Coordinates of C-alpha atoms and ligand atoms in Angstrom, one line a residue:
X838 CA 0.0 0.0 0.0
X839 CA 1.1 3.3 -1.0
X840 CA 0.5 6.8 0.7
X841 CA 0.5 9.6 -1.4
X842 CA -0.5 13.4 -0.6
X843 CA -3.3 14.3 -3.0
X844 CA -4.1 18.5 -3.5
X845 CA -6.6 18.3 -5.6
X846 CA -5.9 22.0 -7.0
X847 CA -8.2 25.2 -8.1
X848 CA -10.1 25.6 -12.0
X849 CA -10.4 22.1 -13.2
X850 CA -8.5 20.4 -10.8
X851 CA -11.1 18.9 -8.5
X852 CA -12.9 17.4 -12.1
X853 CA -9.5 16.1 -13.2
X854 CA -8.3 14.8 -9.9
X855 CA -11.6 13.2 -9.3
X856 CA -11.2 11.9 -13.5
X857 CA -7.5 10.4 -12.0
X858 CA -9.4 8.7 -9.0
X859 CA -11.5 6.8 -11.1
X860 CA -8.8 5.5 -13.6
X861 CA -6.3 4.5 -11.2
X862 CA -8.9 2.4 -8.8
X863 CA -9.9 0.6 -12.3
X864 CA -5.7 0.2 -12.4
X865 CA -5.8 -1.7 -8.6
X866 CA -3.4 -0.2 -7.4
X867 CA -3.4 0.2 -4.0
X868 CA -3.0 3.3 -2.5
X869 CA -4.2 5.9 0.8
X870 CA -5.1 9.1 -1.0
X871 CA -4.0 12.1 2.0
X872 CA -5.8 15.0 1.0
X873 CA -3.9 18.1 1.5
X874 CA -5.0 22.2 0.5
X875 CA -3.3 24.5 -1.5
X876 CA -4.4 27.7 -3.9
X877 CA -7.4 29.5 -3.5
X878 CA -9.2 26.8 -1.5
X879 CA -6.8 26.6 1.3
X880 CA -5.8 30.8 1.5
X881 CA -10.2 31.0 2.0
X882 CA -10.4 28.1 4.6
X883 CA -7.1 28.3 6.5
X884 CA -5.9 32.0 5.3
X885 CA -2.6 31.0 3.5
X886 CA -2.4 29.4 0.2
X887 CA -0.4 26.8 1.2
X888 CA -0.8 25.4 4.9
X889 CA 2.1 23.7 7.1
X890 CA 0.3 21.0 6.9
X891 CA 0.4 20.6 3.3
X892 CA 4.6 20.5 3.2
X893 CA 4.2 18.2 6.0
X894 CA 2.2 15.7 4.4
X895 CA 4.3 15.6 1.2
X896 CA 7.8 15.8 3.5
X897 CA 6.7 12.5 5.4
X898 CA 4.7 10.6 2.2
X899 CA 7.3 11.8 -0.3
X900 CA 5.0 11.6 -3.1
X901 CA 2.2 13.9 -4.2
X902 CA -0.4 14.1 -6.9
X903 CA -1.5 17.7 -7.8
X904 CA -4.1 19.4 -9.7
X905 CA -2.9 22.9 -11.2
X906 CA -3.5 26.1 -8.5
X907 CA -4.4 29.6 -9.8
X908 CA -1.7 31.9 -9.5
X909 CA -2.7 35.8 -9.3
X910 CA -1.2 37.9 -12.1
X911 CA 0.9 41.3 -10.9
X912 CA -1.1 41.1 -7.4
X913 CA -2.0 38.9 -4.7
X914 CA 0.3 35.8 -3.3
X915 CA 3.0 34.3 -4.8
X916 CA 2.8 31.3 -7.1
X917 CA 2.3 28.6 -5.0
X918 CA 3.9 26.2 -7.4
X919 CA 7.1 28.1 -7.3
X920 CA 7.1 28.1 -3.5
X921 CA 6.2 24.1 -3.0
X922 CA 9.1 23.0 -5.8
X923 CA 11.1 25.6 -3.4
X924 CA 10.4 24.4 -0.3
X925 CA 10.8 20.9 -1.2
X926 CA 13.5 21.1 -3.0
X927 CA 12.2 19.9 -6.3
X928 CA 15.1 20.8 -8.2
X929 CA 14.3 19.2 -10.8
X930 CA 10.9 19.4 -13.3
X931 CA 10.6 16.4 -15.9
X932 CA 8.1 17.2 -18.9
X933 CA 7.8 14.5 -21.4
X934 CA 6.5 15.5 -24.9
X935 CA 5.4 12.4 -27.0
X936 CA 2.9 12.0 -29.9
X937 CA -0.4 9.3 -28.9
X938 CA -1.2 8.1 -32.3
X939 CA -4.8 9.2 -33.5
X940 CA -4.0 13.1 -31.8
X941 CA -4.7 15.8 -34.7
X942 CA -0.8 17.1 -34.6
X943 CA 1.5 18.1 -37.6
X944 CA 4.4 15.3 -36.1
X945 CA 4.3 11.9 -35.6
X946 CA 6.9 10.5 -33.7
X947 CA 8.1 13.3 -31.5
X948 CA 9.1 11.1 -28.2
X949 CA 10.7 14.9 -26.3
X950 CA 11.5 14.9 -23.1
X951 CA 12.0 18.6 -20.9
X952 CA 14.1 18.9 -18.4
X953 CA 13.9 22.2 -16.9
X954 CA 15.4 23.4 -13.4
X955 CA 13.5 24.1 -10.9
X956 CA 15.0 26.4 -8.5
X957 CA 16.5 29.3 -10.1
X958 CA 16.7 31.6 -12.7
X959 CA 14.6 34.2 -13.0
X960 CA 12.1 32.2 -10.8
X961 CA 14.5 32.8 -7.5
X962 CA 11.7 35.7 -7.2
X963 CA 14.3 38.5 -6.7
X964 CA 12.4 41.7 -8.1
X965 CA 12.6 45.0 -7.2
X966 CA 11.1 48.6 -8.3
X967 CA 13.8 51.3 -8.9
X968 CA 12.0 54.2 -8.6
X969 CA 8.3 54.6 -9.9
X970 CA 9.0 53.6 -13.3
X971 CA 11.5 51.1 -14.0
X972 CA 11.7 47.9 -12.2
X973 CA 14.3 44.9 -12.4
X974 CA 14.5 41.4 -11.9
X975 CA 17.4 39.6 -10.8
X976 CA 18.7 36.2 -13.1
X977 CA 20.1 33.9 -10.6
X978 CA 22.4 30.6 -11.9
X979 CA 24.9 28.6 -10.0
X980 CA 27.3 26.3 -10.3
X981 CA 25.6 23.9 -8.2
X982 CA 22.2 23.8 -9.2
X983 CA 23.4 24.3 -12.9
X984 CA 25.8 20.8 -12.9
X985 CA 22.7 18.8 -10.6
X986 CA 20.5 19.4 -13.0
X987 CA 22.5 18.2 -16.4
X988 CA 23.9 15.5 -14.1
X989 CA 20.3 14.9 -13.6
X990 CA 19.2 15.0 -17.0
X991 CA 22.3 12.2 -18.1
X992 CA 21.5 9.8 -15.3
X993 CA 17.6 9.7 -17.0
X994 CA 19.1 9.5 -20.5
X995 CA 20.8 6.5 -19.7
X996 CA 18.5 5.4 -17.2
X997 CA 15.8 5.5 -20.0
X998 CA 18.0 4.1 -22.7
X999 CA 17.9 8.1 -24.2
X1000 CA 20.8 8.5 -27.1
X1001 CA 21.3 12.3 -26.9
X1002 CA 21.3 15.0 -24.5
X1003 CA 21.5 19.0 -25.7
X1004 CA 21.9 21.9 -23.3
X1005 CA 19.5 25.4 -24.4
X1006 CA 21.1 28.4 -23.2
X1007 CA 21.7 31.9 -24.4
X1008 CA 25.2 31.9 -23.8
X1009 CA 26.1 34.2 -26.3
X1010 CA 23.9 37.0 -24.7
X1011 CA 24.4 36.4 -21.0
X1012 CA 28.0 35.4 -20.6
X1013 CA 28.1 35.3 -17.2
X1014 CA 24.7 33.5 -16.1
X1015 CA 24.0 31.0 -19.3
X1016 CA 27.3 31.2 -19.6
X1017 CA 28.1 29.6 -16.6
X1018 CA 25.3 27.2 -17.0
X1019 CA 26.7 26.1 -20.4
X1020 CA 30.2 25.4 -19.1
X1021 CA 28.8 23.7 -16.1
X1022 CA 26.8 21.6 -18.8
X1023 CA 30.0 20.6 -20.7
X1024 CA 32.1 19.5 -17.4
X1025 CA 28.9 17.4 -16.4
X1026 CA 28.4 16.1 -19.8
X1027 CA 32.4 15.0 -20.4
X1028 CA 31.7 11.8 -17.2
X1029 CA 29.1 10.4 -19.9
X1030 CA 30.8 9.3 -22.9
X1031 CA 28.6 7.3 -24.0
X1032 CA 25.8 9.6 -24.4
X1033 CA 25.9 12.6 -27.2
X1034 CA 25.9 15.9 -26.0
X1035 CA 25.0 18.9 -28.1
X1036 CA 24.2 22.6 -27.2
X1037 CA 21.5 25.4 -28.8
X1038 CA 21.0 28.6 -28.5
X1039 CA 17.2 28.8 -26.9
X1040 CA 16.0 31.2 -30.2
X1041 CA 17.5 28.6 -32.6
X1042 CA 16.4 25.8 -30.6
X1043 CA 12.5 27.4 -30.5
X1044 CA 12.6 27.4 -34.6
X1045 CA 14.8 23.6 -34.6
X1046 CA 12.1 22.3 -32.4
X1047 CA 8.9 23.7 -34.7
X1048 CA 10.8 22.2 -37.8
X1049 CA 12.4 19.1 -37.2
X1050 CA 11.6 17.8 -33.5
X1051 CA 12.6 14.2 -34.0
X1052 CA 16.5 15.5 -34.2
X1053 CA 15.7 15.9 -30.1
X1054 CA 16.1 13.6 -27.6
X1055 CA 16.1 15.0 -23.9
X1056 CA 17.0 18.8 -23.3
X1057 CA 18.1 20.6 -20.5
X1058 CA 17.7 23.8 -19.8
X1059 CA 17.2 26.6 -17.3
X1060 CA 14.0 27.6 -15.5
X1061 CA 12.9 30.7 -18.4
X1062 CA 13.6 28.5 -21.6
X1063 CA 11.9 25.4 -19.6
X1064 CA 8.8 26.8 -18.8
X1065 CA 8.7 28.2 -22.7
X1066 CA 9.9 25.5 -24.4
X1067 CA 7.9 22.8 -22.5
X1068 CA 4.9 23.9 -23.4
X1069 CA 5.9 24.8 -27.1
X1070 CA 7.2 20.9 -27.3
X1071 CA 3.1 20.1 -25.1
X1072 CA 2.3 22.3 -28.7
X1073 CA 3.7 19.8 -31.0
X1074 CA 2.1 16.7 -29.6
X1075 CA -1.3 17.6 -29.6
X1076 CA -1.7 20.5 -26.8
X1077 CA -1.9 20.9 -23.3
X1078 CA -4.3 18.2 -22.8
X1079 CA -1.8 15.5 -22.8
X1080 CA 1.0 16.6 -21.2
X1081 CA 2.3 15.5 -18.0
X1082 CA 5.0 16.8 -15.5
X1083 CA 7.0 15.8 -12.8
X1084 CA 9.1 17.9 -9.6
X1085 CA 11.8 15.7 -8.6
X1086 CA 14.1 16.3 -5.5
X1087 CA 16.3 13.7 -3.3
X1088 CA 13.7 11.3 -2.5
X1089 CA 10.8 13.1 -3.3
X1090 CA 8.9 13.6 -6.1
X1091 CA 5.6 15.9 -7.0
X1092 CA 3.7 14.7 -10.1
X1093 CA 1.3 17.1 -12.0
X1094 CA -0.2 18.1 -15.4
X1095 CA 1.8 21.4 -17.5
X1096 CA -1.3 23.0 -17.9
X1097 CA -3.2 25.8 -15.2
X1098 CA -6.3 25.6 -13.9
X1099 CA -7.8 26.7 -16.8
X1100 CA -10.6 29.3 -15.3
X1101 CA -12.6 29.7 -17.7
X1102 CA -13.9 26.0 -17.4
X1103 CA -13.9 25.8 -14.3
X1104 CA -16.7 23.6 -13.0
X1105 CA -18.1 22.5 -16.6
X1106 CA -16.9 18.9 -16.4
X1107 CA -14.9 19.8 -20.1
X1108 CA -11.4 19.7 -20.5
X1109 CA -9.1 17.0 -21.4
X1110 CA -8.1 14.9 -18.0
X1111 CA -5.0 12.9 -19.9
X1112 CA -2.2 15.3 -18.9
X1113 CA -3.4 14.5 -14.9
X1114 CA -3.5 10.7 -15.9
X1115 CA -0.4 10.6 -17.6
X1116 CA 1.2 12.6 -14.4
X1117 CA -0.3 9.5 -12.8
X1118 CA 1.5 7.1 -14.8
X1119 CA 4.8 8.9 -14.7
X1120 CA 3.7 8.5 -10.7
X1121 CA 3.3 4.9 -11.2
X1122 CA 6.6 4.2 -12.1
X1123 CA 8.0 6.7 -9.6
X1124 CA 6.1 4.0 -7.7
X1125 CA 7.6 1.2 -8.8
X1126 CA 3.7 0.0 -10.1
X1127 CA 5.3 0.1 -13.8
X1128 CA 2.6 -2.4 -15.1
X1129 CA 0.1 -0.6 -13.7
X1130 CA 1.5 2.7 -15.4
X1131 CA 1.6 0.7 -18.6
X1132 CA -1.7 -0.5 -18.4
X1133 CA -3.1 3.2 -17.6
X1134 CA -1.3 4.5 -20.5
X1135 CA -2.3 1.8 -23.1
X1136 CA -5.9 2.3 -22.4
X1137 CA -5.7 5.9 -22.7
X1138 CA -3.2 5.6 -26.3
X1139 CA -5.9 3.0 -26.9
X1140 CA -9.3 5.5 -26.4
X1141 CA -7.3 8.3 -27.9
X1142 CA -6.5 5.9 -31.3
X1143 CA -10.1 5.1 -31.1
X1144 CA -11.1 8.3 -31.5
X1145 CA -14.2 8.1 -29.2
X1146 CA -15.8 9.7 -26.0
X1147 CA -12.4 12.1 -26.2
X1148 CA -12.8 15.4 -24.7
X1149 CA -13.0 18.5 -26.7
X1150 CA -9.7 19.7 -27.4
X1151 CA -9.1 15.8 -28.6
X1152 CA -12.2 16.8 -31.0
X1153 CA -14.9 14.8 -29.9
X1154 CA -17.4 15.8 -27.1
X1155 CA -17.1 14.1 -23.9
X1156 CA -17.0 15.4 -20.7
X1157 CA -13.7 14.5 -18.3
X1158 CA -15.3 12.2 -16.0
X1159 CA -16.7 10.5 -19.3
X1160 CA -13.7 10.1 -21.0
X1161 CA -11.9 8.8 -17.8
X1162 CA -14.3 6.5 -17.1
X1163 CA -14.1 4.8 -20.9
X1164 CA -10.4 4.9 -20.2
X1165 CA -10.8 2.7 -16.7
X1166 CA -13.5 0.4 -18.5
X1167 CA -10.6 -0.5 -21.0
X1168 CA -8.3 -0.9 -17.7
Ligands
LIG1049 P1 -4.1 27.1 -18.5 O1 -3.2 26.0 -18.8 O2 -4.9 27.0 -17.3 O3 -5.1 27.3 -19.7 C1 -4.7 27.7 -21.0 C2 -5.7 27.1 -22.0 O4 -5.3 25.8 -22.3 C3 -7.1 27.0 -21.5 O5 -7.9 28.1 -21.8 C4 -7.6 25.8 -22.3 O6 -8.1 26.2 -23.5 C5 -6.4 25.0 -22.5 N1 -6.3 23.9 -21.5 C6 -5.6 23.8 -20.3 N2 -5.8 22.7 -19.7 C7 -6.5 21.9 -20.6 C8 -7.0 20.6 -20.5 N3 -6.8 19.8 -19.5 N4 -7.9 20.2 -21.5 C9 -8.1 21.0 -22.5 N5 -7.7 22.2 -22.6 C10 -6.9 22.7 -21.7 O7 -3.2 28.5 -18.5 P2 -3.6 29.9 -18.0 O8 -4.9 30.3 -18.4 O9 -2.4 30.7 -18.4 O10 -3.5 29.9 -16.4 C11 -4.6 29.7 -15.6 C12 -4.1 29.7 -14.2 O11 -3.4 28.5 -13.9 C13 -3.2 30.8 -13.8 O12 -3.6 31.3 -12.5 C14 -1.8 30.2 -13.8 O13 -0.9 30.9 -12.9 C15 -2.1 28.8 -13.3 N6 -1.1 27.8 -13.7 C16 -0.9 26.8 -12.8 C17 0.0 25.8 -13.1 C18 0.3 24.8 -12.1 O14 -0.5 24.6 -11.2 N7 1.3 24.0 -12.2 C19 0.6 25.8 -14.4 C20 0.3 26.8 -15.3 C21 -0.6 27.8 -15.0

């Protein structure tokens, strides 16, 4: 029996986690669901988006399914996505980016995978106003983070049998921060022979990636370019819908869809729930349950190839808990 922290998130989450529920009980695995607040939910019932008790359930589970939590733009509190990967030290966020056959996409055969650090960059949350009308934001790399993160990023390449891995940078522009990142890329990448390494500027890479994705194998990258380029790569393989993510520290790990909480559906039982299952089944291995992750994600490749009771984006006109529920009768 596993435990695992469940937050079931703001928007869409409570329709997609409840979608997730439904699959993985048809999947037998066994597992205590701990329900744990975060977003909007918890800041209006305990008056802080994200409780102690939330960090203390995932700290003593060391695993946790989320739904996606609303961040306010400009004003309000602080993303609570940014803060949990922080706290927890999930340096590390795993995006993979693969075509299900039957998904209305220009590629076929795109089998991406993102890995995008967690911790820094940009994200480090260092912002400042100088005076009333200018305002600056401070790009933070190390050394450290910088060579866990491509060590990271080999150890899954060969891990997963993975022939290439490129570093995206914009080295030529900042020196000093990419270019630290790149040199700590190459010292990381010289201990694995056996596995290419390549690097891109992140422009070039944006325009490689539209045109000939199946060159690419895993990428690593820093927070900015991850965040862009993950969902550009979520883009190629059939939208948002599908695509699953993972925050990996030392012995913990946080598993949730790329997408938000999408708002404006909040509540209409309409978008896609495959990126929160397939978050599920990168859980599932996490797990150690891989049959069971394989068996969740050949009935979904299966529905999705079938091209029936798919949700809209998919183009057909299920709801979520429709679609998840023909996925866990094929379970
Ligand atoms: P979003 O991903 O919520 O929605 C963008 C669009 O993508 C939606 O309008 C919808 O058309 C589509 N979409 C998203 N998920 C879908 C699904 N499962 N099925 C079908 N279509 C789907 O992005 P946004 O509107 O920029 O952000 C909304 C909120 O979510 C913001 O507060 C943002 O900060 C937050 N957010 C949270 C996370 C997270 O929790 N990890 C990630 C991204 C955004």
């Amino acid at each position: 029996m596993h435990t695992v922290t469940l937050i079931k998130g703001d928007g869409v989450g409570p329709e997609i986690s409840a979608a997730v529920l439904t699959v993985l009980a048809a999947a037998g695995v066994k597992i205590k669901w701990e329900e744990a607040a975060a977003g909007q939910e918890a800041l209006e019932k305990y008056g802080t988006p994200l409780p102690p008790a939330t960090l203390e359930s995932i700290r003593r589970n060391r695993v946790a399914l989320k739904g996606p939590l609303t961040t306010p733009v400009g004003s309000g509190f602080r993303s609570v996505n940014v803060a949990l990967r922080r706290e927890l030290d999930l340096y590390v966020n795993l995006r993979p980016a693969k075509t299900f056959p039957g998904v209305n996409s220009p590629f076929r055969d795109i089998d991406l995978v993102v890995v995008r650090e967690n911790t820094e960059d940009l994200y480090a949350g260092v912002e400042h106003m100088v005076g009333a009308d200018a305002a600056e934001s401070i790009k933070i790399i190390t050394r450290g983070a910088s060579e866990r993160i491509v060590r990271f990023a080999f150890e899954y390449a060969l891990r997963h049998h993975r022939r290439k891995v490129t570093a995206v940078h914009k080295a030529n522009i900042l020196k000093l921060s990419d270019g630290l990142f790149l040199e700590s890329a190459r010292r990381v990448a010289a201990a694995y022979p056996s596995i290419e390494f390549e690097d891109r500027i992140v422009d070039n890479m944006a325009m490689q990636l539209v045109q000939k994705p199946q060159l690419y194998d895993v990428l690593v990258m820093p927070n900015l370019y991850g965040d862009i380029l993950s969902d550009l790569c979520a883009g190629l393989v059939g939208g948002l819908g599908l695509a699953p993510g993972a925050n990996i520290g030392d012995g913990m790990a946080l598993f949730e869809p790329v997408h938000g909480s999408a708002p404006k559906y909040s509540g209409q039982n309409k978008v896609n729930p495959g990126a929160m299952i397939m978050s599920a089944v990168l859980m599932l291995h996490h797990l150690g349950e891989a049959d069971a992750a394989r068996r969740v994600e050949a009935a979904l490749a299966d529905q999705i190839r079938e091209g029936k009771r798919l949700t809209y984006d998919l183009g057909g006109s299920a709801g979520t808990m429709e679609m998840a529920e023909a996925v866990a009768a094929r379970i």
